[in-house]
mmCIF file of C-alpha atoms in Angstrom:
data_model
loop_
_atom_site.group_PDB
_atom_site.id
_atom_site.type_symbol
_atom_site.label_atom_id
_atom_site.label_comp_id
_atom_site.label_asym_id
_atom_site.label_seq_id
_atom_site.Cartn_x
_atom_site.Cartn_y
_atom_site.Cartn_z
ATOM 1 C CA MET R 138 -71.958 324.867 171.086
ATOM 2 C CA HIS R 139 -69.204 324.014 168.720
ATOM 3 C CA ASP R 140 -66.350 326.416 167.898
ATOM 4 C CA ASN R 141 -66.638 325.753 164.278
ATOM 5 C CA PRO R 142 -69.860 325.051 162.529
ATOM 6 C CA SER R 143 -68.143 322.547 160.343
ATOM 7 C CA SER R 144 -66.936 320.521 163.353
ATOM 8 C CA LYS R 145 -70.459 319.338 163.995
ATOM 9 C CA ASP R 146 -70.432 317.680 160.690
ATOM 10 C CA SER R 147 -66.905 316.274 160.988
ATOM 11 C CA GLY R 148 -67.286 315.096 164.595
ATOM 12 C CA PHE R 149 -64.148 317.065 165.639
ATOM 13 C CA ASP R 150 -64.433 319.008 168.949
ATOM 14 C CA ARG R 151 -61.634 321.553 169.337
ATOM 15 C CA ARG R 152 -62.228 322.101 173.088
ATOM 16 C CA ALA R 153 -62.069 318.362 173.757
ATOM 17 C CA PHE R 154 -58.877 318.081 171.700
ATOM 18 C CA ILE R 155 -57.088 320.891 173.611
ATOM 19 C CA ALA R 156 -58.127 319.450 176.984
ATOM 20 C CA GLY R 157 -56.831 316.034 175.972
ATOM 21 C CA ALA R 158 -53.520 317.420 174.674
ATOM 22 C CA ALA R 159 -52.914 319.388 177.892
ATOM 23 C CA GLY R 160 -53.534 316.281 179.955
ATOM 24 C CA SER R 161 -51.081 314.270 177.868
ATOM 25 C CA ALA R 162 -48.405 316.956 178.299
ATOM 26 C CA LEU R 163 -48.728 316.839 182.077
ATOM 27 C CA VAL R 164 -48.013 313.115 182.321
ATOM 28 C CA PRO R 165 -44.317 313.227 181.278
ATOM 29 C CA LEU R 166 -43.729 316.383 183.331
ATOM 30 C CA THR R 167 -45.108 314.668 186.421
ATOM 31 C CA ALA R 168 -43.098 311.523 185.715
ATOM 32 C CA ARG R 169 -39.902 313.531 185.219
ATOM 33 C CA ALA R 170 -40.413 315.434 188.466
ATOM 34 C CA ALA R 171 -40.814 312.151 190.330
ATOM 35 C CA THR R 172 -37.622 310.754 188.764
ATOM 36 C CA GLU R 173 -35.653 313.897 189.612
ATOM 37 C CA GLY R 174 -36.733 313.570 193.214
ATOM 38 C CA VAL R 175 -35.411 310.000 193.352
ATOM 39 C CA SER R 176 -32.125 310.927 191.630
ATOM 40 C CA SER R 177 -31.297 313.851 193.884
ATOM 41 C CA ALA R 178 -31.947 311.703 196.926
ATOM 42 C CA ALA R 179 -29.604 308.962 195.643
ATOM 43 C CA VAL R 180 -26.622 311.191 194.775
ATOM 44 C CA PRO R 181 -24.764 312.350 197.892
ATOM 45 C CA ASP R 182 -23.875 316.005 198.207
ATOM 46 C CA PRO R 183 -20.090 316.281 197.631
ATOM 47 C CA ALA R 184 -19.953 319.148 200.107
ATOM 48 C CA LEU R 185 -21.036 316.895 202.961
ATOM 49 C CA PRO R 186 -18.090 315.754 205.112
ATOM 50 C CA VAL R 187 -16.844 312.176 204.849
ATOM 51 C CA ASP R 188 -14.630 310.180 207.179
ATOM 52 C CA VAL R 189 -11.155 309.321 205.911
ATOM 53 C CA THR R 190 -8.046 307.910 207.553
ATOM 54 C CA LEU R 191 -4.729 309.056 206.120
ATOM 55 C CA ARG R 192 -1.427 307.430 207.025
ATOM 56 C CA VAL R 193 1.083 310.275 207.089
ATOM 57 C CA ASN R 194 4.704 309.879 208.105
ATOM 58 C CA GLY R 195 3.945 306.514 209.678
ATOM 59 C CA LYS R 196 0.959 307.621 211.743
ATOM 60 C CA ASP R 197 -2.753 307.200 211.064
ATOM 61 C CA LYS R 198 -4.895 310.300 211.259
ATOM 62 C CA ARG R 199 -8.699 310.205 211.146
ATOM 63 C CA LEU R 200 -10.201 313.223 209.457
ATOM 64 C CA ARG R 201 -13.666 314.409 208.505
ATOM 65 C CA LEU R 202 -13.299 316.178 205.188
ATOM 66 C CA ASP R 203 -15.205 317.610 202.288
ATOM 67 C CA ALA R 204 -14.913 314.825 199.682
ATOM 68 C CA ARG R 205 -13.258 317.317 197.323
ATOM 69 C CA THR R 206 -10.335 318.033 199.696
ATOM 70 C CA THR R 207 -6.897 317.475 198.186
ATOM 71 C CA VAL R 208 -4.024 315.759 199.962
ATOM 72 C CA LEU R 209 -2.253 319.126 200.126
ATOM 73 C CA ASP R 210 -5.165 320.856 201.845
ATOM 74 C CA ALA R 211 -5.653 317.913 204.202
ATOM 75 C CA LEU R 212 -1.997 318.145 205.219
ATOM 76 C CA ARG R 213 -1.850 321.910 205.577
ATOM 77 C CA GLU R 214 -5.352 322.842 206.726
ATOM 78 C CA HIS R 215 -6.351 319.808 208.788
ATOM 79 C CA MET R 216 -3.079 318.315 210.064
ATOM 80 C CA GLY R 217 -0.856 321.355 210.482
ATOM 81 C CA LEU R 218 1.862 319.925 208.221
ATOM 82 C CA ILE R 219 2.777 323.064 206.320
ATOM 83 C CA GLY R 220 6.112 321.904 204.887
ATOM 84 C CA SER R 221 4.429 320.997 201.591
ATOM 85 C CA LYS R 222 3.727 324.304 199.843
ATOM 86 C CA LYS R 223 0.845 325.472 197.707
ATOM 87 C CA GLY R 224 2.572 327.121 194.752
ATOM 88 C CA CYS R 225 0.687 327.178 191.468
ATOM 89 C CA ASP R 226 -2.139 324.877 192.731
ATOM 90 C CA HIS R 227 -2.247 323.422 189.207
ATOM 91 C CA GLY R 228 0.381 320.668 189.460
ATOM 92 C CA GLN R 229 2.914 322.597 187.410
ATOM 93 C CA CYS R 230 5.543 323.876 189.861
ATOM 94 C CA GLY R 231 6.149 320.838 192.108
ATOM 95 C CA ALA R 232 6.205 322.835 195.361
ATOM 96 C CA CYS R 233 3.531 320.534 196.833
ATOM 97 C CA THR R 234 5.353 317.271 196.030
ATOM 98 C CA VAL R 235 4.980 314.456 198.548
ATOM 99 C CA LEU R 236 5.662 310.739 198.302
ATOM 100 C CA ILE R 237 2.739 308.318 198.226
ATOM 101 C CA ASP R 238 3.914 304.715 198.474
ATOM 102 C CA ASP R 239 7.386 306.039 197.558
ATOM 103 C CA ARG R 240 6.131 307.606 194.325
ATOM 104 C CA ARG R 241 6.263 311.370 193.884
ATOM 105 C CA VAL R 242 2.847 312.989 193.653
ATOM 106 C CA VAL R 243 1.720 316.574 193.244
ATOM 107 C CA SER R 244 -0.535 316.710 196.263
ATOM 108 C CA CYS R 245 -2.524 319.712 195.012
ATOM 109 C CA LEU R 246 -4.081 317.491 192.318
ATOM 110 C CA THR R 247 -4.599 314.356 194.409
ATOM 111 C CA LEU R 248 -7.808 313.830 196.369
ATOM 112 C CA ALA R 249 -7.354 312.848 199.989
ATOM 113 C CA LEU R 250 -9.942 310.078 199.568
ATOM 114 C CA ALA R 251 -7.823 308.542 196.810
ATOM 115 C CA ALA R 252 -4.801 308.394 199.127
ATOM 116 C CA GLU R 253 -6.560 306.470 201.895
ATOM 117 C CA GLY R 254 -4.745 303.227 202.706
ATOM 118 C CA GLN R 255 -1.450 304.428 201.230
ATOM 119 C CA ASP R 256 1.699 305.714 202.929
ATOM 120 C CA ILE R 257 2.121 309.466 202.569
ATOM 121 C CA THR R 258 5.546 310.917 203.315
ATOM 122 C CA THR R 259 6.033 314.667 203.646
ATOM 123 C CA ILE R 260 9.162 316.732 204.165
ATOM 124 C CA GLU R 261 8.430 316.569 207.907
ATOM 125 C CA GLY R 262 8.703 312.773 207.785
ATOM 126 C CA LEU R 263 12.146 312.456 206.202
ATOM 127 C CA ALA R 264 14.377 313.045 209.219
ATOM 128 C CA THR R 265 14.538 310.382 211.903
ATOM 129 C CA ASP R 266 14.957 311.546 215.491
ATOM 130 C CA ASP R 267 17.739 314.153 215.362
ATOM 131 C CA ARG R 268 19.298 312.819 212.146
ATOM 132 C CA LEU R 269 18.595 314.508 208.845
ATOM 133 C CA HIS R 270 17.680 312.416 205.818
ATOM 134 C CA PRO R 271 20.716 311.964 203.510
ATOM 135 C CA MET R 272 19.051 314.169 200.882
ATOM 136 C CA GLN R 273 18.415 316.963 203.378
ATOM 137 C CA GLN R 274 22.071 316.787 204.453
ATOM 138 C CA ALA R 275 23.226 316.761 200.815
ATOM 139 C CA PHE R 276 21.207 319.903 200.079
ATOM 140 C CA ILE R 277 22.989 321.627 202.968
ATOM 141 C CA ASP R 278 26.425 320.338 201.960
ATOM 142 C CA ASN R 279 25.990 321.476 198.335
ATOM 143 C CA ASP R 280 24.187 324.756 199.022
ATOM 144 C CA ALA R 281 21.335 323.444 196.880
ATOM 145 C CA PHE R 282 18.625 325.570 198.459
ATOM 146 C CA GLN R 283 16.229 327.605 196.420
ATOM 147 C CA CYS R 284 13.653 329.803 198.063
ATOM 148 C CA GLY R 285 12.086 328.326 201.165
ATOM 149 C CA TYR R 286 8.891 327.877 199.249
ATOM 150 C CA CYS R 287 10.261 325.482 196.627
ATOM 151 C CA THR R 288 12.993 323.622 198.501
ATOM 152 C CA PRO R 289 10.735 321.074 200.298
ATOM 153 C CA GLY R 290 9.242 319.937 196.980
ATOM 154 C CA GLN R 291 12.710 319.790 195.411
ATOM 155 C CA ILE R 292 13.979 317.540 198.218
ATOM 156 C CA MET R 293 10.959 315.216 197.989
ATOM 157 C CA SER R 294 11.381 314.911 194.225
ATOM 158 C CA ALA R 295 15.117 314.327 194.681
ATOM 159 C CA VAL R 296 14.430 311.430 197.051
ATOM 160 C CA ALA R 297 11.992 309.926 194.545
ATOM 161 C CA CYS R 298 14.452 310.503 191.694
ATOM 162 C CA VAL R 299 16.974 308.291 193.484
ATOM 163 C CA LYS R 300 14.451 305.626 194.530
ATOM 164 C CA GLU R 301 13.075 305.449 190.998
ATOM 165 C CA GLY R 302 16.592 304.739 189.698
ATOM 166 C CA HIS R 303 17.098 307.966 187.780
ATOM 167 C CA ALA R 304 20.221 309.287 189.490
ATOM 168 C CA GLY R 305 22.734 307.532 187.273
ATOM 169 C CA SER R 306 23.821 310.588 185.297
ATOM 170 C CA ASP R 307 23.550 314.367 185.388
ATOM 171 C CA ALA R 308 21.244 314.255 182.374
ATOM 172 C CA ASP R 309 18.906 311.754 184.040
ATOM 173 C CA ILE R 310 18.784 313.807 187.233
ATOM 174 C CA ARG R 311 17.997 316.994 185.304
ATOM 175 C CA GLU R 312 15.270 315.201 183.340
ATOM 176 C CA TYR R 313 13.566 313.661 186.355
ATOM 177 C CA MET R 314 13.841 316.837 188.425
ATOM 178 C CA SER R 315 12.409 318.966 185.632
ATOM 179 C CA GLY R 316 8.910 318.870 187.136
ATOM 180 C CA ASN R 317 10.055 321.136 189.959
ATOM 181 C CA ILE R 318 10.337 324.714 188.833
ATOM 182 C CA CYS R 319 11.649 327.709 190.765
ATOM 183 C CA ARG R 320 12.951 331.069 189.635
ATOM 184 C CA CYS R 321 15.792 330.838 192.159
ATOM 185 C CA ALA R 322 18.385 328.872 190.105
ATOM 186 C CA ALA R 323 20.714 326.595 192.166
ATOM 187 C CA TYR R 324 19.932 323.778 189.753
ATOM 188 C CA PRO R 325 23.596 322.633 189.302
ATOM 189 C CA ASN R 326 23.890 322.390 193.096
ATOM 190 C CA ILE R 327 20.734 320.268 193.257
ATOM 191 C CA VAL R 328 22.263 317.838 190.761
ATOM 192 C CA SER R 329 25.343 317.609 192.989
ATOM 193 C CA ALA R 330 23.190 317.007 196.059
ATOM 194 C CA VAL R 331 21.274 314.186 194.384
ATOM 195 C CA LYS R 332 24.547 312.536 193.322
ATOM 196 C CA GLN R 333 25.934 312.811 196.843
ATOM 197 C CA ALA R 334 22.862 311.381 198.574
ATOM 198 C CA ALA R 335 22.068 308.616 196.082
ATOM 199 C CA PRO R 336 24.510 305.949 197.367
ATOM 200 C CA GLU R 337 23.386 306.304 200.979
ATOM 201 C CA ILE R 338 19.679 306.274 200.067
ATOM 202 C CA MET R 339 20.119 303.167 197.955
ATOM 203 C CA LYS R 340 21.786 301.399 200.900
ATOM 204 C CA GLY R 341 18.450 301.833 202.700
#
């Protein structure tokens, strides 16, 4: 029996049309589901741990980390090196500054995986044996300390400031130290410390 008397004459069968349309709609849905299955299997879960070897203060350390782990969290949470501080955690205060291949880096914004194969230097790696690094000694001599939270990042940036060749004038030092922010003042003393340490650092 036809739904519409006129369909007999026209040859159009509404039931057959609906059945055919439903079948056509299922084909792309099935194909998409199959594709999604392949895609999800090919993309690794970023939460799964990955192996990484970090060279920190001259020593290699093998770690198994979440791929999203930052250098700062790898240092503090997985290696016990807590000298680098987590301040703003947005790369704005400089408290987390470390050197990677002698360049200053805000470690809270740098993935540990990206630092593999490079030399990471933290505040703990500046002194040699019982001898302070010239910049550490200059901070003491010039009373350049801010709060304990910000001072390690200030010293690491000060070392980089000298190595990058920006310690030639007070204005240059202020400009290239401007990425480290603390409410504790002492900025004129930091400039003095950088000027004191620069010649000895440049001697190597």
